[in-house]
Amino acid sequence: MSAPATAPSAVAVYRRLLRYAWPHRGMYLLGVLGMLMYSASQGVIIWCVKLFVQGDSALLRQHPEQLLFQLPLAVIGLFVLRGLGDYMANYFPGWVGRQVIRTLRGQLFAHYMRLPTAYYDRESSAAMLTRLTYNIELVAQATTNSMTVLIRDSITIVGLVTYIFYLNWQLSAFAMLAAPLIAFLVRN
């Protein structure tokens, strides 16, 4: 009796999946640029909100009429930057995902063509078709979407944490130290 086959680790499987996306890394990097633009717009929005909530900034006191003219243009520009960044962050990684799907489907179809006829007698055509359409779609989503979420959210978190430390490092450090304790209390 032979030993049961062990499943490969998640890291090994993911590394194998990323090899399919690697030839398209330039397009994915354009998506990362979009993620940076999107995350930067979040930081600028927070800075603008702080500027107007405080209301006593030097910029507001020195040039209110100039600010009232420039503010609508800045808001439009900010949302164009945010929208363009969001579009790039979704389109380019999605394009890479479609290329991964195309490659995987081509390889699976080529594999199907080399299989012996006895395999087709044993396997249902619905299961084989599901592998070719639905399962490959899920695999490609795992390849690109998880990296997109990881990069976009990491950039946003690092930027916003840096900004709160810039505003008040003592309060930020206390909040960072208290957060695990609060999370533990809420969980239990």
PDB file of C-alpha atoms in Angstrom:
ATOM      1  CA  MET A   1       0.000   0.000   0.000  1.00  0.00           C
ATOM      2  CA  SER A   2       1.482   3.392  -0.989  1.00  0.00           C
ATOM      3  CA  ALA A   3       1.506   6.493   1.151  1.00  0.00           C
ATOM      4  CA  PRO A   4      -1.167   9.112   0.386  1.00  0.00           C
ATOM      5  CA  ALA A   5      -0.015  12.041  -1.735  1.00  0.00           C
ATOM      6  CA  THR A   6       0.369  15.242   0.230  1.00  0.00           C
ATOM      7  CA  ALA A   7      -1.099  18.461  -1.086  1.00  0.00           C
ATOM      8  CA  PRO A   8       1.403  21.152  -2.021  1.00  0.00           C
ATOM      9  CA  SER A   9       1.623  24.149   0.266  1.00  0.00           C
ATOM     10  CA  ALA A  10      -0.390  27.261  -0.502  1.00  0.00           C
ATOM     11  CA  VAL A  11       2.815  29.229  -1.110  1.00  0.00           C
ATOM     12  CA  ALA A  12       4.016  26.691  -3.680  1.00  0.00           C
ATOM     13  CA  VAL A  13       0.665  26.732  -5.480  1.00  0.00           C
ATOM     14  CA  TYR A  14       0.513  30.521  -5.479  1.00  0.00           C
ATOM     15  CA  ARG A  15       4.102  30.787  -6.723  1.00  0.00           C
ATOM     16  CA  ARG A  16       3.186  28.461  -9.574  1.00  0.00           C
ATOM     17  CA  LEU A  17       0.162  30.608 -10.416  1.00  0.00           C
ATOM     18  CA  LEU A  18       2.202  33.792 -10.415  1.00  0.00           C
ATOM     19  CA  ARG A  19       4.468  32.303 -13.101  1.00  0.00           C
ATOM     20  CA  TYR A  20       1.524  32.568 -15.479  1.00  0.00           C
ATOM     21  CA  ALA A  21       1.134  36.270 -14.700  1.00  0.00           C
ATOM     22  CA  TRP A  22       4.874  37.067 -14.790  1.00  0.00           C
ATOM     23  CA  PRO A  23       5.134  37.637 -18.583  1.00  0.00           C
ATOM     24  CA  HIS A  24       2.520  40.391 -18.216  1.00  0.00           C
ATOM     25  CA  ARG A  25       4.190  42.191 -15.312  1.00  0.00           C
ATOM     26  CA  GLY A  26       4.469  45.488 -17.240  1.00  0.00           C
ATOM     27  CA  MET A  27       0.704  45.718 -17.587  1.00  0.00           C
ATOM     28  CA  TYR A  28       0.299  44.747 -13.941  1.00  0.00           C
ATOM     29  CA  LEU A  29       2.725  47.507 -12.936  1.00  0.00           C
ATOM     30  CA  LEU A  30       0.465  50.007 -14.707  1.00  0.00           C
ATOM     31  CA  GLY A  31      -2.262  48.707 -12.411  1.00  0.00           C
ATOM     32  CA  VAL A  32       0.029  49.232  -9.423  1.00  0.00           C
ATOM     33  CA  LEU A  33       0.554  52.830 -10.605  1.00  0.00           C
ATOM     34  CA  GLY A  34      -3.230  53.190 -10.579  1.00  0.00           C
ATOM     35  CA  MET A  35      -3.311  51.789  -7.044  1.00  0.00           C
ATOM     36  CA  LEU A  36      -0.742  54.385  -6.001  1.00  0.00           C
ATOM     37  CA  MET A  37      -2.817  57.164  -7.584  1.00  0.00           C
ATOM     38  CA  TYR A  38      -5.957  55.918  -5.843  1.00  0.00           C
ATOM     39  CA  SER A  39      -4.228  55.667  -2.467  1.00  0.00           C
ATOM     40  CA  ALA A  40      -2.620  59.090  -2.860  1.00  0.00           C
ATOM     41  CA  SER A  41      -6.038  60.602  -3.562  1.00  0.00           C
ATOM     42  CA  GLN A  42      -7.305  59.159  -0.271  1.00  0.00           C
ATOM     43  CA  GLY A  43      -4.515  60.939   1.589  1.00  0.00           C
ATOM     44  CA  VAL A  44      -5.189  64.235  -0.205  1.00  0.00           C
ATOM     45  CA  ILE A  45      -8.900  63.997   0.640  1.00  0.00           C
ATOM     46  CA  ILE A  46      -8.054  63.560   4.312  1.00  0.00           C
ATOM     47  CA  TRP A  47      -5.682  66.539   4.160  1.00  0.00           C
ATOM     48  CA  CYS A  48      -8.422  68.689   2.557  1.00  0.00           C
ATOM     49  CA  VAL A  49     -10.979  67.658   5.159  1.00  0.00           C
ATOM     50  CA  LYS A  50      -8.504  68.543   7.924  1.00  0.00           C
ATOM     51  CA  LEU A  51      -7.868  71.911   6.282  1.00  0.00           C
ATOM     52  CA  PHE A  52     -11.543  72.832   6.256  1.00  0.00           C
ATOM     53  CA  VAL A  53     -12.544  71.298   9.582  1.00  0.00           C
ATOM     54  CA  GLN A  54      -9.909  73.321  11.402  1.00  0.00           C
ATOM     55  CA  GLY A  55     -10.950  76.423   9.460  1.00  0.00           C
ATOM     56  CA  ASP A  56      -8.151  78.593  10.872  1.00  0.00           C
ATOM     57  CA  SER A  57      -5.353  77.638   8.516  1.00  0.00           C
ATOM     58  CA  ALA A  58      -3.115  80.308   7.066  1.00  0.00           C
ATOM     59  CA  LEU A  59      -4.229  79.417   3.554  1.00  0.00           C
ATOM     60  CA  LEU A  60      -7.856  80.164   4.414  1.00  0.00           C
ATOM     61  CA  ARG A  61      -7.000  83.444   6.156  1.00  0.00           C
ATOM     62  CA  GLN A  62      -4.611  84.844   3.549  1.00  0.00           C
ATOM     63  CA  HIS A  63      -6.350  84.089   0.240  1.00  0.00           C
ATOM     64  CA  PRO A  64     -10.026  83.168   0.754  1.00  0.00           C
ATOM     65  CA  GLU A  65     -11.227  84.482  -2.645  1.00  0.00           C
ATOM     66  CA  GLN A  66      -8.438  82.682  -4.492  1.00  0.00           C
ATOM     67  CA  LEU A  67      -9.182  79.497  -2.561  1.00  0.00           C
ATOM     68  CA  LEU A  68     -12.897  79.707  -3.421  1.00  0.00           C
ATOM     69  CA  PHE A  69     -11.970  79.798  -7.123  1.00  0.00           C
ATOM     70  CA  GLN A  70      -9.388  77.035  -6.935  1.00  0.00           C
ATOM     71  CA  LEU A  71     -11.299  74.687  -4.648  1.00  0.00           C
ATOM     72  CA  PRO A  72     -13.835  73.416  -7.217  1.00  0.00           C
ATOM     73  CA  LEU A  73     -11.028  72.834  -9.718  1.00  0.00           C
ATOM     74  CA  ALA A  74      -9.020  70.959  -7.096  1.00  0.00           C
ATOM     75  CA  VAL A  75     -12.009  68.779  -6.171  1.00  0.00           C
ATOM     76  CA  ILE A  76     -12.641  67.930  -9.829  1.00  0.00           C
ATOM     77  CA  GLY A  77      -8.949  67.206 -10.376  1.00  0.00           C
ATOM     78  CA  LEU A  78      -8.809  65.066  -7.252  1.00  0.00           C
ATOM     79  CA  PHE A  79     -11.774  62.959  -8.314  1.00  0.00           C
ATOM     80  CA  VAL A  80     -10.398  62.624 -11.854  1.00  0.00           C
ATOM     81  CA  LEU A  81      -7.136  61.372 -10.321  1.00  0.00           C
ATOM     82  CA  ARG A  82      -9.049  59.023  -8.046  1.00  0.00           C
ATOM     83  CA  GLY A  83     -11.249  57.731 -10.866  1.00  0.00           C
ATOM     84  CA  LEU A  84      -8.322  57.240 -13.243  1.00  0.00           C
ATOM     85  CA  GLY A  85      -6.360  55.466 -10.519  1.00  0.00           C
ATOM     86  CA  ASP A  86      -9.309  53.205  -9.719  1.00  0.00           C
ATOM     87  CA  TYR A  87      -9.831  52.433 -13.407  1.00  0.00           C
ATOM     88  CA  MET A  88      -6.160  51.577 -13.912  1.00  0.00           C
ATOM     89  CA  ALA A  89      -6.094  49.529 -10.697  1.00  0.00           C
ATOM     90  CA  ASN A  90      -9.011  47.423 -11.955  1.00  0.00           C
ATOM     91  CA  TYR A  91      -8.439  47.296 -15.713  1.00  0.00           C
ATOM     92  CA  PHE A  92      -4.770  46.337 -15.978  1.00  0.00           C
ATOM     93  CA  PRO A  93      -4.763  43.542 -13.365  1.00  0.00           C
ATOM     94  CA  GLY A  94      -8.025  42.332 -14.906  1.00  0.00           C
ATOM     95  CA  TRP A  95      -6.335  42.252 -18.303  1.00  0.00           C
ATOM     96  CA  VAL A  96      -3.503  40.214 -16.835  1.00  0.00           C
ATOM     97  CA  GLY A  97      -6.081  37.858 -15.327  1.00  0.00           C
ATOM     98  CA  ARG A  98      -7.693  37.377 -18.750  1.00  0.00           C
ATOM     99  CA  GLN A  99      -4.279  36.514 -20.221  1.00  0.00           C
ATOM    100  CA  VAL A 100      -3.702  33.974 -17.458  1.00  0.00           C
ATOM    101  CA  ILE A 101      -7.116  32.469 -18.207  1.00  0.00           C
ATOM    102  CA  ARG A 102      -6.312  32.267 -21.901  1.00  0.00           C
ATOM    103  CA  THR A 103      -2.998  30.530 -21.215  1.00  0.00           C
ATOM    104  CA  LEU A 104      -4.484  28.063 -18.716  1.00  0.00           C
ATOM    105  CA  ARG A 105      -7.394  27.209 -20.990  1.00  0.00           C
ATOM    106  CA  GLY A 106      -5.031  26.629 -23.892  1.00  0.00           C
ATOM    107  CA  GLN A 107      -2.848  24.337 -21.804  1.00  0.00           C
ATOM    108  CA  LEU A 108      -5.804  22.425 -20.392  1.00  0.00           C
ATOM    109  CA  PHE A 109      -7.374  22.000 -23.825  1.00  0.00           C
ATOM    110  CA  ALA A 110      -4.056  20.760 -25.225  1.00  0.00           C
ATOM    111  CA  HIS A 111      -3.885  18.306 -22.320  1.00  0.00           C
ATOM    112  CA  TYR A 112      -7.435  17.130 -23.035  1.00  0.00           C
ATOM    113  CA  MET A 113      -6.473  16.490 -26.646  1.00  0.00           C
ATOM    114  CA  ARG A 114      -3.644  14.168 -25.569  1.00  0.00           C
ATOM    115  CA  LEU A 115      -5.695  12.082 -23.136  1.00  0.00           C
ATOM    116  CA  PRO A 116      -6.590   8.485 -24.043  1.00  0.00           C
ATOM    117  CA  THR A 117     -10.158   7.681 -24.999  1.00  0.00           C
ATOM    118  CA  ALA A 118     -10.588   5.586 -21.843  1.00  0.00           C
ATOM    119  CA  TYR A 119     -10.384   8.802 -19.823  1.00  0.00           C
ATOM    120  CA  TYR A 120     -13.324  10.258 -21.762  1.00  0.00           C
ATOM    121  CA  ASP A 121     -15.346   7.128 -21.055  1.00  0.00           C
ATOM    122  CA  ARG A 122     -14.756   7.488 -17.289  1.00  0.00           C
ATOM    123  CA  GLU A 123     -15.063  11.282 -16.919  1.00  0.00           C
ATOM    124  CA  SER A 124     -18.277  13.184 -17.475  1.00  0.00           C
ATOM    125  CA  SER A 125     -18.166  15.893 -20.109  1.00  0.00           C
ATOM    126  CA  ALA A 126     -19.806  18.365 -17.685  1.00  0.00           C
ATOM    127  CA  ALA A 127     -16.951  17.984 -15.185  1.00  0.00           C
ATOM    128  CA  MET A 128     -14.362  18.491 -17.912  1.00  0.00           C
ATOM    129  CA  LEU A 129     -16.191  21.525 -19.267  1.00  0.00           C
ATOM    130  CA  THR A 130     -16.482  22.987 -15.761  1.00  0.00           C
ATOM    131  CA  ARG A 131     -12.718  22.686 -15.330  1.00  0.00           C
ATOM    132  CA  LEU A 132     -12.183  24.415 -18.645  1.00  0.00           C
ATOM    133  CA  THR A 133     -14.531  27.317 -17.971  1.00  0.00           C
ATOM    134  CA  TYR A 134     -15.408  27.955 -14.331  1.00  0.00           C
ATOM    135  CA  ASN A 135     -12.449  26.524 -12.387  1.00  0.00           C
ATOM    136  CA  ILE A 136      -9.873  28.282 -14.546  1.00  0.00           C
ATOM    137  CA  GLU A 137     -11.761  31.552 -14.064  1.00  0.00           C
ATOM    138  CA  LEU A 138     -11.485  31.121 -10.283  1.00  0.00           C
ATOM    139  CA  VAL A 139      -7.791  30.304 -10.490  1.00  0.00           C
ATOM    140  CA  ALA A 140      -7.084  33.430 -12.550  1.00  0.00           C
ATOM    141  CA  GLN A 141      -9.023  35.559 -10.070  1.00  0.00           C
ATOM    142  CA  ALA A 142      -6.922  34.129  -7.267  1.00  0.00           C
ATOM    143  CA  THR A 143      -3.792  35.020  -9.210  1.00  0.00           C
ATOM    144  CA  THR A 144      -4.538  38.692  -9.825  1.00  0.00           C
ATOM    145  CA  ASN A 145      -7.250  39.821  -7.393  1.00  0.00           C
ATOM    146  CA  SER A 146      -5.436  38.747  -4.255  1.00  0.00           C
ATOM    147  CA  MET A 147      -2.296  40.622  -5.309  1.00  0.00           C
ATOM    148  CA  THR A 148      -4.373  43.685  -6.209  1.00  0.00           C
ATOM    149  CA  VAL A 149      -6.103  43.762  -2.836  1.00  0.00           C
ATOM    150  CA  LEU A 150      -2.825  43.149  -1.014  1.00  0.00           C
ATOM    151  CA  ILE A 151      -0.991  45.959  -2.804  1.00  0.00           C
ATOM    152  CA  ARG A 152      -3.809  48.544  -2.819  1.00  0.00           C
ATOM    153  CA  ASP A 153      -4.783  48.078   0.812  1.00  0.00           C
ATOM    154  CA  SER A 154      -1.161  47.945   1.988  1.00  0.00           C
ATOM    155  CA  ILE A 155      -0.339  51.210   0.229  1.00  0.00           C
ATOM    156  CA  THR A 156      -3.440  52.876   1.667  1.00  0.00           C
ATOM    157  CA  ILE A 157      -2.766  51.633   5.202  1.00  0.00           C
ATOM    158  CA  VAL A 158       0.905  52.680   5.148  1.00  0.00           C
ATOM    159  CA  GLY A 159       0.005  56.113   3.780  1.00  0.00           C
ATOM    160  CA  LEU A 160      -2.769  56.770   6.289  1.00  0.00           C
ATOM    161  CA  VAL A 161      -0.782  55.467   9.276  1.00  0.00           C
ATOM    162  CA  THR A 162       2.142  57.659   8.221  1.00  0.00           C
ATOM    163  CA  TYR A 163      -0.207  60.633   8.022  1.00  0.00           C
ATOM    164  CA  ILE A 164      -1.695  60.082  11.488  1.00  0.00           C
ATOM    165  CA  PHE A 165       1.812  59.781  12.912  1.00  0.00           C
ATOM    166  CA  TYR A 166       2.666  63.071  11.170  1.00  0.00           C
ATOM    167  CA  LEU A 167      -0.346  64.747  12.765  1.00  0.00           C
ATOM    168  CA  ASN A 168       0.210  63.509  16.333  1.00  0.00           C
ATOM    169  CA  TRP A 169       2.758  60.794  16.942  1.00  0.00           C
ATOM    170  CA  GLN A 170       1.994  60.392  20.661  1.00  0.00           C
ATOM    171  CA  LEU A 171      -1.728  59.815  20.147  1.00  0.00           C
ATOM    172  CA  SER A 172      -1.010  57.535  17.174  1.00  0.00           C
ATOM    173  CA  ALA A 173       1.496  55.456  19.144  1.00  0.00           C
ATOM    174  CA  PHE A 174      -0.982  55.113  22.018  1.00  0.00           C
ATOM    175  CA  ALA A 175      -3.724  54.041  19.599  1.00  0.00           C
ATOM    176  CA  MET A 176      -1.407  51.470  18.002  1.00  0.00           C
ATOM    177  CA  LEU A 177      -0.510  50.047  21.407  1.00  0.00           C
ATOM    178  CA  ALA A 178      -4.118  50.036  22.632  1.00  0.00           C
ATOM    179  CA  ALA A 179      -5.617  48.513  19.465  1.00  0.00           C
ATOM    180  CA  PRO A 180      -4.604  44.886  20.189  1.00  0.00           C
ATOM    181  CA  LEU A 181      -5.968  45.130  23.734  1.00  0.00           C
ATOM    182  CA  ILE A 182      -9.249  46.605  22.494  1.00  0.00           C
ATOM    183  CA  ALA A 183      -9.501  43.914  19.806  1.00  0.00           C
ATOM    184  CA  PHE A 184      -8.926  41.215  22.431  1.00  0.00           C
ATOM    185  CA  LEU A 185     -11.607  42.666  24.714  1.00  0.00           C
ATOM    186  CA  VAL A 186     -14.132  43.015  21.886  1.00  0.00           C
ATOM    187  CA  ARG A 187     -13.426  39.464  20.676  1.00  0.00           C
ATOM    188  CA  ASN A 188     -13.878  37.950  24.136  1.00  0.00           C
TER     189      ASN A 188
END
